[in-house]
Tab-separated table of N, CA and C in Angstrom:
chain	number	residue	atom	x	y	z
J	166	MET	N	0.827	-1.183	0.000
J	166	MET	CA	0.000	0.000	0.000
J	166	MET	C	0.873	1.249	0.000
J	167	LEU	N	1.783	1.363	0.957
J	167	LEU	CA	2.623	2.544	1.057
J	167	LEU	C	3.618	2.610	-0.099
J	168	GLU	N	3.944	1.449	-0.675
J	168	GLU	CA	4.880	1.402	-1.799
J	168	GLU	C	4.347	2.164	-3.001
J	169	SER	N	3.025	2.224	-3.170
J	169	SER	CA	2.461	2.949	-4.303
J	169	SER	C	2.508	4.463	-4.080
J	170	LEU	N	2.540	4.879	-2.836
J	170	LEU	CA	2.614	6.306	-2.516
J	170	LEU	C	4.067	6.786	-2.487
J	171	ILE	N	4.934	5.997	-1.894
J	171	ILE	CA	6.360	6.327	-1.816
J	171	ILE	C	7.082	5.348	-2.728
J	172	THR	N	7.442	5.819	-3.912
J	172	THR	CA	7.988	4.922	-4.924
J	172	THR	C	9.459	4.587	-4.705
J	173	SER	N	10.161	5.388	-3.927
J	173	SER	CA	11.564	5.094	-3.641
J	173	SER	C	11.644	4.061	-2.521
J	174	LYS	N	12.166	2.875	-2.849
J	174	LYS	CA	12.301	1.827	-1.834
J	174	LYS	C	13.285	2.255	-0.749
J	175	THR	N	14.305	2.984	-1.144
J	175	THR	CA	15.295	3.462	-0.176
J	175	THR	C	14.645	4.430	0.809
J	176	ARG	N	13.845	5.352	0.311
J	176	ARG	CA	13.165	6.315	1.189
J	176	ARG	C	12.220	5.590	2.143
J	177	LEU	N	11.508	4.616	1.629
J	177	LEU	CA	10.577	3.860	2.463
J	177	LEU	C	11.325	3.121	3.574
J	178	ARG	N	12.444	2.502	3.237
J	178	ARG	CA	13.231	1.779	4.238
J	178	ARG	C	13.810	2.730	5.285
J	179	ILE	N	14.194	3.935	4.875
J	179	ILE	CA	14.693	4.932	5.827
J	179	ILE	C	13.563	5.399	6.740
J	180	LEU	N	12.384	5.619	6.178
J	180	LEU	CA	11.232	6.012	7.003
J	180	LEU	C	10.899	4.935	8.027
J	181	VAL	N	10.927	3.674	7.610
J	181	VAL	CA	10.680	2.574	8.545
J	181	VAL	C	11.736	2.600	9.644
J	182	LYS	N	12.980	2.763	9.266
J	182	LYS	CA	14.094	2.775	10.232
J	182	LYS	C	13.862	3.807	11.337
J	183	PHE	N	13.529	5.026	10.947
J	183	PHE	CA	13.454	6.108	11.922
J	183	PHE	C	12.085	6.292	12.566
J	184	PHE	N	11.013	5.892	11.887
J	184	PHE	CA	9.689	6.193	12.419
J	184	PHE	C	9.009	5.024	13.115
J	185	ILE	N	9.535	3.808	13.001
J	185	ILE	CA	8.935	2.697	13.730
J	185	ILE	C	9.261	2.820	15.217
J	186	ASN	N	10.433	3.366	15.523
J	186	ASN	CA	10.892	3.502	16.909
J	186	ASN	C	11.731	4.762	16.998
J	187	VAL	N	11.297	5.746	17.788
J	187	VAL	CA	12.008	7.027	17.869
J	187	VAL	C	13.408	6.889	18.459
J	188	ALA	N	13.694	5.785	19.108
J	188	ALA	CA	15.031	5.581	19.666
J	188	ALA	C	16.046	5.243	18.581
J	189	ASN	N	15.580	4.896	17.392
J	189	ASN	CA	16.486	4.527	16.311
J	189	ASN	C	17.159	5.755	15.721
J	190	ASN	N	18.444	5.612	15.424
J	190	ASN	CA	19.167	6.654	14.715
J	190	ASN	C	20.197	5.970	13.839
J	191	GLY	N	20.895	6.743	13.036
J	191	GLY	CA	21.889	6.145	12.159
J	191	GLY	C	22.740	7.194	11.493
J	192	TYR	N	23.859	6.758	10.957
J	192	TYR	CA	24.744	7.639	10.207
J	192	TYR	C	24.884	7.074	8.793
J	193	LEU	N	25.396	7.879	7.878
J	193	LEU	CA	25.390	7.562	6.459
J	193	LEU	C	25.951	6.180	6.142
J	194	ARG	N	27.178	5.909	6.502
J	194	ARG	CA	27.805	4.625	6.157
J	194	ARG	C	27.094	3.446	6.829
J	195	GLY	N	26.714	3.626	8.089
J	195	GLY	CA	26.010	2.563	8.807
J	195	GLY	C	24.680	2.225	8.150
J	196	LEU	N	23.946	3.254	7.723
J	196	LEU	CA	22.666	3.030	7.044
J	196	LEU	C	22.885	2.356	5.691
J	197	ALA	N	23.930	2.776	4.968
J	197	ALA	CA	24.227	2.164	3.672
J	197	ALA	C	24.507	0.667	3.834
J	198	GLU	N	25.278	0.309	4.855
J	198	GLU	CA	25.566	-1.105	5.101
J	198	GLU	C	24.317	-1.860	5.545
J	199	GLU	N	23.595	-1.262	6.488
J	199	GLU	CA	22.398	-1.915	7.036
J	199	GLU	C	21.333	-2.151	5.973
J	200	LEU	N	21.141	-1.167	5.103
J	200	LEU	CA	20.104	-1.260	4.077
J	200	LEU	C	20.630	-1.835	2.769
J	201	ASN	N	21.932	-2.133	2.731
J	201	ASN	CA	22.577	-2.688	1.545
J	201	ASN	C	22.353	-1.803	0.325
J	202	GLU	N	22.623	-0.522	0.508
J	202	GLU	CA	22.458	0.485	-0.542
J	202	GLU	C	23.749	1.272	-0.673
J	203	SER	N	23.874	2.006	-1.757
J	203	SER	CA	25.052	2.859	-1.934
J	203	SER	C	24.934	4.081	-1.027
J	204	THR	N	26.075	4.633	-0.648
J	204	THR	CA	26.051	5.834	0.202
J	204	THR	C	25.405	7.000	-0.545
J	205	ASN	N	25.545	7.046	-1.870
J	205	ASN	CA	24.928	8.137	-2.639
J	205	ASN	C	23.407	8.100	-2.557
J	206	SER	N	22.812	6.918	-2.708
J	206	SER	CA	21.347	6.842	-2.644
J	206	SER	C	20.846	7.143	-1.232
J	207	ILE	N	21.589	6.686	-0.228
J	207	ILE	CA	21.205	6.990	1.164
J	207	ILE	C	21.328	8.485	1.422
J	208	ARG	N	22.434	9.086	0.993
J	208	ARG	CA	22.660	10.529	1.185
J	208	ARG	C	21.546	11.345	0.542
J	209	LYS	N	21.173	10.971	-0.682
J	209	LYS	CA	20.117	11.689	-1.402
J	209	LYS	C	18.806	11.654	-0.615
J	210	GLU	N	18.420	10.480	-0.147
J	210	GLU	CA	17.163	10.357	0.589
J	210	GLU	C	17.225	11.037	1.954
J	211	LEU	N	18.363	10.928	2.636
J	211	LEU	CA	18.520	11.615	3.921
J	211	LEU	C	18.388	13.119	3.731
J	212	ASN	N	19.018	13.651	2.684
J	212	ASN	CA	18.932	15.093	2.416
J	212	ASN	C	17.502	15.520	2.093
J	213	ASN	N	16.787	14.707	1.301
J	213	ASN	CA	15.386	15.026	0.986
J	213	ASN	C	14.528	15.053	2.251
J	214	LEU	N	14.688	14.039	3.100
J	214	LEU	CA	13.888	13.965	4.326
J	214	LEU	C	14.301	15.043	5.330
J	215	LEU	N	15.569	15.382	5.336
J	215	LEU	CA	16.068	16.452	6.207
J	215	LEU	C	15.510	17.803	5.760
J	216	GLU	N	15.553	18.034	4.462
J	216	GLU	CA	15.046	19.286	3.894
J	216	GLU	C	13.549	19.457	4.157
J	217	ALA	N	12.807	18.345	4.123
J	217	ALA	CA	11.365	18.388	4.384
J	217	ALA	C	11.058	18.539	5.872
J	218	GLY	N	12.090	18.372	6.714
J	218	GLY	CA	11.897	18.527	8.153
J	218	GLY	C	11.522	17.259	8.887
J	219	TYR	N	11.469	16.122	8.195
J	219	TYR	CA	11.086	14.861	8.829
J	219	TYR	C	12.210	14.264	9.671
J	220	LEU	N	13.440	14.597	9.324
J	220	LEU	CA	14.603	14.122	10.072
J	220	LEU	C	15.360	15.308	10.639
J	221	GLU	N	16.139	15.031	11.659
J	221	GLU	CA	17.076	16.026	12.162
J	221	GLU	C	18.434	15.360	12.271
J	222	LYS	N	19.483	16.188	12.255
J	222	LYS	CA	20.822	15.619	12.327
J	222	LYS	C	21.607	16.287	13.437
J	223	GLU	N	22.614	15.552	13.894
J	223	GLU	CA	23.444	16.024	14.997
J	223	GLU	C	24.855	15.476	14.760
J	224	SER	N	25.837	16.331	14.918
J	224	SER	CA	27.222	15.888	14.761
J	224	SER	C	27.751	15.392	16.090
J	225	ILE	N	28.211	14.147	16.109
J	225	ILE	CA	28.811	13.544	17.295
J	225	ILE	C	30.163	13.006	16.868
J	226	GLN	N	31.203	13.562	17.475
J	226	GLN	CA	32.584	13.259	17.080
J	226	GLN	C	32.714	13.534	15.585
J	227	ASN	N	33.062	12.559	14.784
J	227	ASN	CA	33.218	12.785	13.347
J	227	ASN	C	32.054	12.234	12.531
J	228	LYS	N	30.938	11.935	13.169
J	228	LYS	CA	29.791	11.350	12.475
J	228	LYS	C	28.588	12.276	12.561
J	229	VAL	N	27.836	12.302	11.479
J	229	VAL	CA	26.557	13.011	11.473
J	229	VAL	C	25.479	11.958	11.708
J	230	ILE	N	24.795	12.073	12.834
J	230	ILE	CA	23.764	11.115	13.237
J	230	ILE	C	22.388	11.683	12.850
J	231	TYR	N	21.590	10.856	12.194
J	231	TYR	CA	20.239	11.237	11.781
J	231	TYR	C	19.227	10.519	12.658
J	232	LYS	N	18.111	11.198	12.921
J	232	LYS	CA	17.009	10.595	13.663
J	232	LYS	C	15.716	11.305	13.286
J	233	ALA	N	14.601	10.715	13.656
J	233	ALA	CA	13.293	11.303	13.351
J	233	ALA	C	13.134	12.610	14.111
J	234	ASN	N	12.529	13.577	13.458
J	234	ASN	CA	12.227	14.857	14.093
J	234	ASN	C	10.870	14.732	14.784
J	235	THR	N	10.903	14.477	16.077
J	235	THR	CA	9.659	14.262	16.833
J	235	THR	C	8.850	15.545	17.002
J	236	LYS	N	9.445	16.685	16.672
J	236	LYS	CA	8.735	17.967	16.785
J	236	LYS	C	8.010	18.344	15.493
J	237	HIS	N	8.230	17.584	14.443
J	237	HIS	CA	7.563	17.866	13.167
J	237	HIS	C	6.055	17.666	13.350
J	238	PRO	N	5.231	18.562	12.783
J	238	PRO	CA	3.781	18.447	12.963
J	238	PRO	C	3.193	17.127	12.446
J	239	LEU	N	3.854	16.482	11.504
J	239	LEU	CA	3.346	15.221	10.964
J	239	LEU	C	4.041	13.996	11.552
J	240	PHE	N	4.856	14.185	12.586
J	240	PHE	CA	5.598	13.059	13.146
J	240	PHE	C	4.670	11.912	13.550
J	241	SER	N	3.665	12.192	14.362
J	241	SER	CA	2.806	11.110	14.853
J	241	SER	C	2.016	10.471	13.714
J	242	VAL	N	1.640	11.258	12.719
J	242	VAL	CA	0.929	10.715	11.566
J	242	VAL	C	1.845	9.776	10.781
J	243	LEU	N	3.080	10.212	10.536
J	243	LEU	CA	4.042	9.376	9.814
J	243	LEU	C	4.348	8.100	10.585
J	244	GLN	N	4.506	8.219	11.892
J	244	GLN	CA	4.792	7.042	12.704
J	244	GLN	C	3.630	6.053	12.619
J	245	LYS	N	2.414	6.567	12.669
J	245	LYS	CA	1.243	5.693	12.573
J	245	LYS	C	1.171	5.019	11.202
J	246	ILE	N	1.466	5.770	10.151
J	246	ILE	CA	1.447	5.212	8.796
J	246	ILE	C	2.495	4.114	8.657
J	247	VAL	N	3.699	4.356	9.169
J	247	VAL	CA	4.772	3.358	9.083
J	247	VAL	C	4.375	2.103	9.858
J	248	ARG	N	3.836	2.281	11.053
J	248	ARG	CA	3.433	1.121	11.857
J	248	ARG	C	2.298	0.351	11.195
J	249	GLN	N	1.389	1.059	10.529
J	249	GLN	CA	0.326	0.370	9.798
J	249	GLN	C	0.893	-0.351	8.591
J	250	HIS	N	1.851	0.269	7.918
J	250	HIS	CA	2.500	-0.352	6.762
J	250	HIS	C	3.160	-1.668	7.156
J	251	ILE	N	3.824	-1.689	8.294
J	251	ILE	CA	4.488	-2.895	8.779
J	251	ILE	C	3.454	-3.922	9.253
J	252	GLY	N	2.336	-3.462	9.791
J	252	GLY	CA	1.289	-4.366	10.259
J	252	GLY	C	1.199	-4.468	11.767
J	253	LEU	N	1.855	-3.559	12.482
J	253	LEU	CA	1.850	-3.631	13.945
J	253	LEU	C	0.450	-3.433	14.519
J	254	ASP	N	-0.331	-2.545	13.933
J	254	ASP	CA	-1.707	-2.320	14.414
J	254	ASP	C	-2.560	-3.575	14.236
J	255	THR	N	-2.377	-4.257	13.118
J	255	THR	CA	-3.118	-5.493	12.851
J	255	THR	C	-2.783	-6.555	13.889
J	256	ILE	N	-1.498	-6.652	14.222
J	256	ILE	CA	-1.073	-7.633	15.230
J	256	ILE	C	-1.768	-7.350	16.560
J	257	VAL	N	-1.727	-6.098	17.000
J	257	VAL	CA	-2.320	-5.739	18.295
J	257	VAL	C	-3.826	-5.994	18.284
J	258	GLU	N	-4.518	-5.569	17.232
J	258	GLU	CA	-5.965	-5.758	17.161
J	258	GLU	C	-6.343	-7.235	17.258
J	259	ASN	N	-5.647	-8.069	16.499
J	259	ASN	CA	-5.962	-9.503	16.499
J	259	ASN	C	-5.632	-10.160	17.833
J	260	ILE	N	-4.546	-9.771	18.435
J	260	ILE	CA	-4.112	-10.379	19.694
J	260	ILE	C	-5.052	-10.010	20.839
J	261	LEU	N	-5.473	-8.777	20.907
J	261	LEU	CA	-6.282	-8.321	22.027
J	261	LEU	C	-7.688	-8.918	22.037
J	262	GLU	N	-8.138	-9.440	20.895
J	262	GLU	CA	-9.497	-9.958	20.815
J	262	GLU	C	-9.796	-11.045	21.846
J	263	ARG	N	-9.010	-12.140	21.830
J	263	ARG	CA	-9.361	-13.270	22.690
J	263	ARG	C	-8.164	-13.998	23.288
J	264	VAL	N	-7.065	-13.340	23.428
J	264	VAL	CA	-5.867	-14.029	23.909
J	264	VAL	C	-5.862	-14.176	25.426
J	265	GLY	N	-6.412	-13.225	26.121
J	265	GLY	CA	-6.382	-13.246	27.584
J	265	GLY	C	-5.998	-11.868	28.098
J	266	ARG	N	-5.514	-11.842	29.324
J	266	ARG	CA	-5.156	-10.559	29.947
J	266	ARG	C	-3.727	-10.170	29.561
J	267	ILE	N	-3.648	-9.370	28.537
J	267	ILE	CA	-2.342	-8.929	28.036
J	267	ILE	C	-1.935	-7.666	28.777
J	268	GLU	N	-0.717	-7.677	29.293
J	268	GLU	CA	-0.173	-6.490	29.942
J	268	GLU	C	0.611	-5.641	28.953
J	269	ARG	N	1.385	-6.318	28.095
J	269	ARG	CA	2.206	-5.604	27.116
J	269	ARG	C	2.362	-6.427	25.849
J	270	VAL	N	2.522	-5.713	24.747
J	270	VAL	CA	2.924	-6.317	23.483
J	270	VAL	C	4.207	-5.593	23.085
J	271	ILE	N	5.286	-6.368	22.915
J	271	ILE	CA	6.600	-5.778	22.670
J	271	ILE	C	7.184	-6.357	21.384
J	272	ILE	N	7.667	-5.476	20.524
J	272	ILE	CA	8.364	-5.898	19.312
J	272	ILE	C	9.854	-5.949	19.650
J	273	VAL	N	10.491	-7.078	19.344
J	273	VAL	CA	11.927	-7.241	19.579
J	273	VAL	C	12.590	-7.606	18.244
J	274	GLY	N	13.892	-7.671	18.226
J	274	GLY	CA	14.605	-8.073	17.016
J	274	GLY	C	14.724	-6.958	16.005
J	275	ASP	N	14.740	-7.346	14.725
J	275	ASP	CA	14.998	-6.401	13.639
J	275	ASP	C	14.018	-5.233	13.595
J	276	TYR	N	12.743	-5.486	13.754
J	276	TYR	CA	11.766	-4.407	13.625
J	276	TYR	C	11.867	-3.390	14.757
J	277	ALA	N	12.288	-3.795	15.920
J	277	ALA	CA	12.510	-2.843	17.010
J	277	ALA	C	13.659	-1.906	16.655
J	278	LYS	N	14.574	-2.395	15.815
J	278	LYS	CA	15.710	-1.585	15.361
J	278	LYS	C	15.388	-0.819	14.085
J	279	GLY	N	14.202	-1.038	13.535
J	279	GLY	CA	13.814	-0.345	12.315
J	279	GLY	C	14.263	-1.027	11.047
J	280	ILE	N	14.576	-2.310	11.113
J	280	ILE	CA	15.016	-3.058	9.944
J	280	ILE	C	13.849	-3.898	9.435
J	281	ASP	N	13.418	-3.627	8.217
J	281	ASP	CA	12.284	-4.331	7.610
J	281	ASP	C	12.781	-5.653	7.028
J	282	SER	N	12.997	-6.638	7.903
J	282	SER	CA	13.607	-7.910	7.503
J	282	SER	C	12.594	-8.935	7.011
J	283	GLY	N	11.320	-8.702	7.283
J	283	GLY	CA	10.302	-9.653	6.865
J	283	GLY	C	9.819	-10.577	7.971
J	284	THR	N	10.505	-10.572	9.125
J	284	THR	CA	10.091	-11.398	10.260
J	284	THR	C	9.918	-10.504	11.487
J	285	ILE	N	8.696	-10.417	11.974
J	285	ILE	CA	8.393	-9.599	13.151
J	285	ILE	C	8.357	-10.509	14.368
J	286	GLU	N	9.190	-10.207	15.351
J	286	GLU	CA	9.228	-10.972	16.595
J	286	GLU	C	8.430	-10.214	17.647
J	287	VAL	N	7.422	-10.890	18.206
J	287	VAL	CA	6.496	-10.259	19.145
J	287	VAL	C	6.527	-11.009	20.470
J	288	VAL	N	6.689	-10.260	21.559
J	288	VAL	CA	6.626	-10.840	22.895
J	288	VAL	C	5.304	-10.395	23.518
J	289	LEU	N	4.515	-11.374	23.958
J	289	LEU	CA	3.250	-11.099	24.634
J	289	LEU	C	3.457	-11.322	26.123
J	290	VAL	N	3.234	-10.291	26.915
J	290	VAL	CA	3.416	-10.381	28.358
J	290	VAL	C	2.042	-10.351	29.011
J	291	GLY	N	1.758	-11.355	29.812
J	291	GLY	CA	0.481	-11.399	30.506
J	291	GLY	C	0.297	-12.720	31.215
J	292	SER	N	-0.827	-12.827	31.892
J	292	SER	CA	-1.108	-14.071	32.613
J	292	SER	C	-2.298	-14.768	31.965
J	293	ASP	N	-2.310	-16.084	32.021
J	293	ASP	CA	-3.386	-16.903	31.463
J	293	ASP	C	-3.659	-16.598	29.994
J	294	LEU	N	-2.607	-16.482	29.199
J	294	LEU	CA	-2.777	-16.189	27.777
J	294	LEU	C	-3.070	-17.482	27.017
J	295	ASN	N	-3.927	-17.383	26.029
J	295	ASN	CA	-4.375	-18.528	25.248
J	295	ASN	C	-3.373	-18.789	24.114
J	296	ALA	N	-2.402	-19.652	24.369
J	296	ALA	CA	-1.349	-19.961	23.396
J	296	ALA	C	-1.920	-20.619	22.142
J	297	ASP	N	-2.953	-21.430	22.297
J	297	ASP	CA	-3.563	-22.085	21.130
J	297	ASP	C	-4.167	-21.053	20.183
J	298	TYR	N	-4.838	-20.061	20.744
J	298	TYR	CA	-5.430	-19.004	19.924
J	298	TYR	C	-4.340	-18.204	19.204
J	299	VAL	N	-3.243	-17.914	19.908
J	299	VAL	CA	-2.129	-17.186	19.299
J	299	VAL	C	-1.588	-17.984	18.116
J	300	GLU	N	-1.437	-19.286	18.288
J	300	GLU	CA	-0.923	-20.151	17.221
J	300	GLU	C	-1.849	-20.131	16.008
J	301	GLN	N	-3.163	-20.112	16.250
J	301	GLN	CA	-4.130	-20.055	15.155
J	301	GLN	C	-4.065	-18.721	14.414
J	302	LEU	N	-3.752	-17.652	15.155
J	302	LEU	CA	-3.715	-16.319	14.567
J	302	LEU	C	-2.530	-16.100	13.631
J	303	VAL	N	-1.457	-16.840	13.843
J	303	VAL	CA	-0.223	-16.597	13.101
J	303	VAL	C	-0.460	-16.558	11.593
J	304	SER	N	-1.078	-17.582	11.033
J	304	SER	CA	-1.263	-17.621	9.576
J	304	SER	C	-2.196	-16.506	9.103
J	305	LYS	N	-3.216	-16.193	9.888
J	305	LYS	CA	-4.142	-15.117	9.525
J	305	LYS	C	-3.408	-13.778	9.478
J	306	ILE	N	-2.616	-13.504	10.500
J	306	ILE	CA	-1.883	-12.235	10.559
J	306	ILE	C	-0.837	-12.180	9.446
J	307	GLU	N	-0.103	-13.264	9.253
J	307	GLU	CA	0.943	-13.286	8.223
J	307	GLU	C	0.352	-13.036	6.836
J	308	LYS	N	-0.802	-13.616	6.570
J	308	LYS	CA	-1.450	-13.408	5.275
J	308	LYS	C	-1.873	-11.951	5.113
J	309	GLU	N	-2.373	-11.364	6.193
J	309	GLU	CA	-2.873	-9.993	6.131
J	309	GLU	C	-1.750	-8.963	5.982
J	310	ILE	N	-0.651	-9.146	6.704
J	310	ILE	CA	0.418	-8.138	6.674
J	310	ILE	C	1.582	-8.513	5.748
J	311	ARG	N	1.549	-9.708	5.184
J	311	ARG	CA	2.573	-10.188	4.250
J	311	ARG	C	3.985	-10.157	4.853
J	312	ARG	N	4.076	-10.563	6.111
J	312	ARG	CA	5.346	-10.716	6.813
J	312	ARG	C	5.225	-11.910	7.749
J	313	LYS	N	6.337	-12.548	8.046
J	313	LYS	CA	6.356	-13.656	8.993
J	313	LYS	C	6.280	-13.082	10.409
J	314	VAL	N	5.532	-13.745	11.284
J	314	VAL	CA	5.374	-13.283	12.665
J	314	VAL	C	5.728	-14.432	13.614
J	315	LEU	N	6.593	-14.149	14.564
J	315	LEU	CA	6.966	-15.116	15.594
J	315	LEU	C	6.516	-14.570	16.943
J	316	PHE	N	5.724	-15.352	17.666
J	316	PHE	CA	5.240	-14.933	18.977
J	316	PHE	C	5.974	-15.673	20.078
J	317	ARG	N	6.233	-14.983	21.169
J	317	ARG	CA	6.740	-15.593	22.393
J	317	ARG	C	5.840	-15.114	23.525
J	318	ILE	N	5.305	-16.053	24.280
J	318	ILE	CA	4.399	-15.724	25.372
J	318	ILE	C	5.146	-15.879	26.689
J	319	THR	N	4.999	-14.889	27.555
J	319	THR	CA	5.679	-14.930	28.848
J	319	THR	C	4.858	-14.179	29.888
J	320	ASP	N	5.076	-14.539	31.143
J	320	ASP	CA	4.442	-13.769	32.217
J	320	ASP	C	5.475	-12.880	32.900
J	321	ALA	N	6.730	-13.028	32.521
J	321	ALA	CA	7.805	-12.197	33.069
J	321	ALA	C	7.955	-10.950	32.216
J	322	ASP	N	8.076	-9.831	32.867
J	322	ASP	CA	8.158	-8.554	32.168
J	322	ASP	C	9.621	-8.135	32.012
J	323	ASP	N	10.400	-8.948	31.272
J	323	ASP	CA	11.820	-8.651	31.146
J	323	ASP	C	12.271	-8.412	29.709
J	324	ALA	N	11.352	-8.414	28.754
J	324	ALA	CA	11.712	-8.220	27.348
J	324	ALA	C	12.053	-6.758	27.084
J	325	GLN	N	13.116	-6.557	26.334
J	325	GLN	CA	13.534	-5.219	25.932
J	325	GLN	C	13.199	-5.031	24.462
J	326	GLY	N	12.527	-3.948	24.123
J	326	GLY	CA	12.192	-3.694	22.735
J	326	GLY	C	11.232	-2.538	22.620
J	327	LEU	N	10.473	-2.530	21.557
J	327	LEU	CA	9.520	-1.471	21.235
J	327	LEU	C	8.146	-1.882	21.763
J	328	ILE	N	7.662	-1.180	22.788
J	328	ILE	CA	6.343	-1.475	23.362
J	328	ILE	C	5.287	-0.851	22.452
J	329	ILE	N	4.416	-1.711	21.872
J	329	ILE	CA	3.377	-1.195	20.995
J	329	ILE	C	1.991	-1.248	21.644
J	330	TYR	N	1.907	-1.895	22.787
J	330	TYR	CA	0.653	-1.894	23.552
J	330	TYR	C	1.007	-2.102	25.024
J	331	GLU	N	0.321	-1.325	25.870
J	331	GLU	CA	0.485	-1.499	27.311
J	331	GLU	C	-0.870	-1.267	27.955
J	332	ALA	N	-1.307	-2.240	28.757
J	332	ALA	CA	-2.603	-2.116	29.442
J	332	ALA	C	-2.522	-0.977	30.441
J	333	SER	N	-3.604	-0.257	30.515
J	333	SER	CA	-3.608	0.879	31.461
J	333	SER	C	-4.228	0.531	32.782
């Protein structure tokens, strides 16, 4: 869906990197290696996004570090669009229906780092969670979001990653 609106695959991958998790940042060479792209194509897209105000940069030692501009008026909209593009909203909606008392849903692994690898690792934290229902949901969610999903169920709240749902 988002691919038809943003035709540059490099730009889309950079948006995923920075807007899926505000803690993510990167520098030119590191992004080129991570995304397996040339430094020129990364530089071009970083400059376009910087000029539009979606990214901000900061010089640390000899590196220019880029990150999402959380003060941009469209930041939350872009973050929501990126998360919908990845399918995180679909995962949360399906899980909350009948799984049990979920305390947190946490994304770990590549997607927590902003890497669109094709496999989303999800940790479900809660008590009395219906593991059979989660197992049944996997194929439905994977078909809907066109990515592989791996679930881990735990009652221990020790997972580190991107919290996409927290019970209030």
